[in-house]
Amino acid sequence: MEVILLEKIRNLGELGSQVNVKSGYARNYLFPYSKAIPATEANKAKFEARRGELEKHQTETLAAAQGRAALIQGITLEITRKVAAEGKLYGSVGTNDIVEAMKQQGCDLSKSEIEMPQGALKDIGEHEIGVSLHSEVSFKITVNVIGEE
Protein backbone atom coordinates (compact mmCIF):
# COMPACT_ATOMS: atom_id res chain seq x y z
CA MET A 1 0.00 0.00 0.00
CA GLU A 2 1.40 3.40 -0.99
CA VAL A 3 1.31 6.07 1.75
CA ILE A 4 2.60 9.61 2.21
CA LEU A 5 4.43 10.12 5.50
CA LEU A 6 3.31 13.11 7.58
CA GLU A 7 6.40 12.95 9.82
CA LYS A 8 9.82 11.34 9.86
CA ILE A 9 9.63 7.70 10.91
CA ARG A 10 12.78 5.79 11.81
CA ASN A 11 13.69 3.08 9.28
CA LEU A 12 10.84 4.13 6.97
CA GLY A 13 11.31 7.63 5.56
CA GLU A 14 11.22 11.41 5.85
CA LEU A 15 8.31 13.84 5.93
CA GLY A 16 6.61 13.76 2.53
CA SER A 17 8.17 10.49 1.42
CA GLN A 18 5.93 8.24 -0.59
CA VAL A 19 6.64 4.71 0.63
CA ASN A 20 5.17 1.27 0.15
CA VAL A 21 4.13 -0.45 3.42
CA LYS A 22 2.05 -3.45 4.33
CA SER A 23 -1.64 -2.60 4.52
CA GLY A 24 -1.98 -3.84 8.12
CA TYR A 25 0.85 -1.56 9.28
CA ALA A 26 -0.80 1.37 7.54
CA ARG A 27 -4.32 0.66 8.86
CA ASN A 28 -3.35 -0.27 12.42
CA TYR A 29 -0.50 2.15 13.13
CA LEU A 30 0.24 4.84 10.55
CA PHE A 31 -3.33 6.03 9.87
CA PRO A 32 -4.73 5.96 13.46
CA TYR A 33 -1.73 7.89 14.83
CA SER A 34 -1.81 10.41 11.94
CA LYS A 35 1.67 9.49 10.78
CA ALA A 36 0.65 8.87 7.16
CA ILE A 37 -2.17 9.21 4.64
CA PRO A 38 -3.02 7.04 1.62
CA ALA A 39 -1.15 8.14 -1.52
CA THR A 40 -4.10 9.19 -3.69
CA GLU A 41 -4.02 12.16 -6.07
CA ALA A 42 -6.37 14.16 -3.82
CA ASN A 43 -4.24 13.44 -0.73
CA LYS A 44 -1.06 14.38 -2.59
CA ALA A 45 -2.54 17.80 -3.38
CA LYS A 46 -3.73 18.26 0.23
CA PHE A 47 -0.31 17.27 1.53
CA GLU A 48 1.52 19.75 -0.71
CA ALA A 49 -0.81 22.50 0.54
CA ARG A 50 0.01 21.61 4.19
CA ARG A 51 3.71 20.81 3.69
CA GLY A 52 5.01 24.07 5.22
CA GLU A 53 2.83 23.66 8.31
CA LEU A 54 3.96 20.06 8.80
CA GLU A 55 7.64 20.94 8.37
CA LYS A 56 7.30 23.75 10.94
CA HIS A 57 5.63 21.35 13.40
CA GLN A 58 8.38 18.79 12.85
CA THR A 59 11.14 21.32 13.55
CA GLU A 60 9.33 22.46 16.72
CA THR A 61 9.07 18.90 18.06
CA LEU A 62 12.72 18.26 17.21
CA ALA A 63 13.78 21.43 19.06
CA ALA A 64 11.67 20.43 22.08
CA ALA A 65 13.24 16.95 22.10
CA GLN A 66 16.75 18.43 21.88
CA GLY A 67 15.94 20.73 24.82
CA ARG A 68 14.75 17.79 26.91
CA ALA A 69 17.86 15.82 25.90
CA ALA A 70 20.13 18.61 27.15
CA LEU A 71 18.50 18.31 30.59
CA ILE A 72 18.50 14.52 30.78
CA GLN A 73 21.74 13.54 29.04
CA GLY A 74 24.25 13.90 31.89
CA ILE A 75 22.18 12.18 34.56
CA THR A 76 23.35 9.03 36.36
CA LEU A 77 20.55 7.21 38.16
CA GLU A 78 21.08 5.18 41.31
CA ILE A 79 18.47 2.54 42.07
CA THR A 80 18.66 0.37 45.19
CA ARG A 81 17.29 -3.19 45.23
CA LYS A 82 17.46 -6.14 47.60
CA VAL A 83 20.09 -8.63 46.55
CA ALA A 84 20.75 -12.33 47.20
CA ALA A 85 24.10 -13.60 48.50
CA GLU A 86 25.44 -14.28 44.96
CA GLY A 87 24.91 -10.69 43.83
CA LYS A 88 21.71 -11.38 41.89
CA LEU A 89 18.70 -9.13 42.42
CA TYR A 90 15.53 -10.57 43.92
CA GLY A 91 13.49 -8.62 41.41
CA SER A 92 14.62 -6.59 38.45
CA VAL A 93 14.90 -2.96 37.40
CA GLY A 94 12.55 -2.19 34.54
CA THR A 95 11.29 0.83 32.67
CA ASN A 96 8.82 1.77 35.43
CA ASP A 97 11.66 1.95 37.97
CA ILE A 98 13.74 4.12 35.65
CA VAL A 99 10.80 6.48 35.01
CA GLU A 100 10.25 6.84 38.78
CA ALA A 101 13.96 7.52 39.39
CA MET A 102 13.91 10.16 36.64
CA LYS A 103 10.88 11.83 38.24
CA GLN A 104 12.79 12.02 41.52
CA GLN A 105 15.60 13.77 39.62
CA GLY A 106 13.05 16.25 38.24
CA CYS A 107 13.05 14.96 34.66
CA ASP A 108 9.94 13.87 32.80
CA LEU A 109 10.38 10.69 30.79
CA SER A 110 7.87 8.11 29.57
CA LYS A 111 8.25 4.33 29.39
CA SER A 112 8.07 4.34 25.60
CA GLU A 113 11.14 6.60 25.39
CA ILE A 114 13.36 4.10 27.23
CA GLU A 115 15.10 1.43 25.14
CA MET A 116 16.10 -1.76 26.94
CA PRO A 117 16.70 -4.35 24.19
CA GLN A 118 18.13 -6.93 26.64
CA GLY A 119 15.12 -6.54 28.92
CA ALA A 120 15.02 -5.61 32.60
CA LEU A 121 18.26 -5.23 34.57
CA LYS A 122 18.86 -8.24 36.82
CA ASP A 123 22.43 -7.62 38.04
CA ILE A 124 23.99 -5.02 40.29
CA GLY A 125 26.44 -2.54 38.77
CA GLU A 126 26.39 0.15 36.11
CA HIS A 127 24.30 -0.31 32.98
CA GLU A 128 23.93 1.81 29.84
CA ILE A 129 20.28 2.43 28.91
CA GLY A 130 19.16 3.96 25.62
CA VAL A 131 16.76 6.91 25.56
CA SER A 132 15.02 7.96 22.35
CA LEU A 133 13.08 11.22 22.62
CA HIS A 134 12.64 11.70 18.86
CA SER A 135 13.62 9.76 15.76
CA GLU A 136 16.70 12.03 15.53
CA VAL A 137 17.42 12.47 19.27
CA SER A 138 18.82 9.35 20.95
CA PHE A 139 21.42 9.01 23.69
CA LYS A 140 22.46 6.78 26.59
CA ILE A 141 22.14 7.30 30.34
CA THR A 142 23.87 5.35 33.11
CA VAL A 143 21.81 3.42 35.64
CA ASN A 144 23.74 2.24 38.69
CA VAL A 145 21.94 -0.64 40.41
CA ILE A 146 23.03 -0.86 44.05
CA GLY A 147 22.39 -3.99 46.10
CA GLU A 148 21.30 -3.95 49.72
CA GLU A 149 21.06 -6.92 52.06
Coordinates of C-alpha atoms in Angstrom, one line a residue, residues 9-97:
I9 CA 9.6 7.7 10.9
R10 CA 12.8 5.8 11.8
N11 CA 13.7 3.1 9.3
L12 CA 10.8 4.1 7.0
G13 CA 11.3 7.6 5.6
E14 CA 11.2 11.4 5.9
L15 CA 8.3 13.8 5.9
G16 CA 6.6 13.8 2.5
S17 CA 8.2 10.5 1.4
Q18 CA 5.9 8.2 -0.6
V19 CA 6.6 4.7 0.6
N20 CA 5.2 1.3 0.2
V21 CA 4.1 -0.5 3.4
K22 CA 2.1 -3.4 4.3
S23 CA -1.6 -2.6 4.5
G24 CA -2.0 -3.8 8.1
Y25 CA 0.9 -1.6 9.3
A26 CA -0.8 1.4 7.5
R27 CA -4.3 0.7 8.9
N28 CA -3.4 -0.3 12.4
Y29 CA -0.5 2.1 13.1
L30 CA 0.2 4.8 10.6
F31 CA -3.3 6.0 9.9
P32 CA -4.7 6.0 13.5
Y33 CA -1.7 7.9 14.8
S34 CA -1.8 10.4 11.9
K35 CA 1.7 9.5 10.8
A36 CA 0.7 8.9 7.2
I37 CA -2.2 9.2 4.6
P38 CA -3.0 7.0 1.6
A39 CA -1.2 8.1 -1.5
T40 CA -4.1 9.2 -3.7
E41 CA -4.0 12.2 -6.1
A42 CA -6.4 14.2 -3.8
N43 CA -4.2 13.4 -0.7
K44 CA -1.1 14.4 -2.6
A45 CA -2.5 17.8 -3.4
K46 CA -3.7 18.3 0.2
F47 CA -0.3 17.3 1.5
E48 CA 1.5 19.7 -0.7
A49 CA -0.8 22.5 0.5
R50 CA 0.0 21.6 4.2
R51 CA 3.7 20.8 3.7
G52 CA 5.0 24.1 5.2
E53 CA 2.8 23.7 8.3
L54 CA 4.0 20.1 8.8
E55 CA 7.6 20.9 8.4
K56 CA 7.3 23.7 10.9
H57 CA 5.6 21.4 13.4
Q58 CA 8.4 18.8 12.8
T59 CA 11.1 21.3 13.5
E60 CA 9.3 22.5 16.7
T61 CA 9.1 18.9 18.1
L62 CA 12.7 18.3 17.2
A63 CA 13.8 21.4 19.1
A64 CA 11.7 20.4 22.1
A65 CA 13.2 17.0 22.1
Q66 CA 16.7 18.4 21.9
G67 CA 15.9 20.7 24.8
R68 CA 14.8 17.8 26.9
A69 CA 17.9 15.8 25.9
A70 CA 20.1 18.6 27.1
L71 CA 18.5 18.3 30.6
I72 CA 18.5 14.5 30.8
Q73 CA 21.7 13.5 29.0
G74 CA 24.2 13.9 31.9
I75 CA 22.2 12.2 34.6
T76 CA 23.4 9.0 36.4
L77 CA 20.5 7.2 38.2
E78 CA 21.1 5.2 41.3
I79 CA 18.5 2.5 42.1
T80 CA 18.7 0.4 45.2
R81 CA 17.3 -3.2 45.2
K82 CA 17.5 -6.1 47.6
V83 CA 20.1 -8.6 46.5
A84 CA 20.7 -12.3 47.2
A85 CA 24.1 -13.6 48.5
E86 CA 25.4 -14.3 45.0
G87 CA 24.9 -10.7 43.8
K88 CA 21.7 -11.4 41.9
L89 CA 18.7 -9.1 42.4
Y90 CA 15.5 -10.6 43.9
G91 CA 13.5 -8.6 41.4
S92 CA 14.6 -6.6 38.5
V93 CA 14.9 -3.0 37.4
G94 CA 12.5 -2.2 34.5
T95 CA 11.3 0.8 32.7
N96 CA 8.8 1.8 35.4
D97 CA 11.7 1.9 38.0

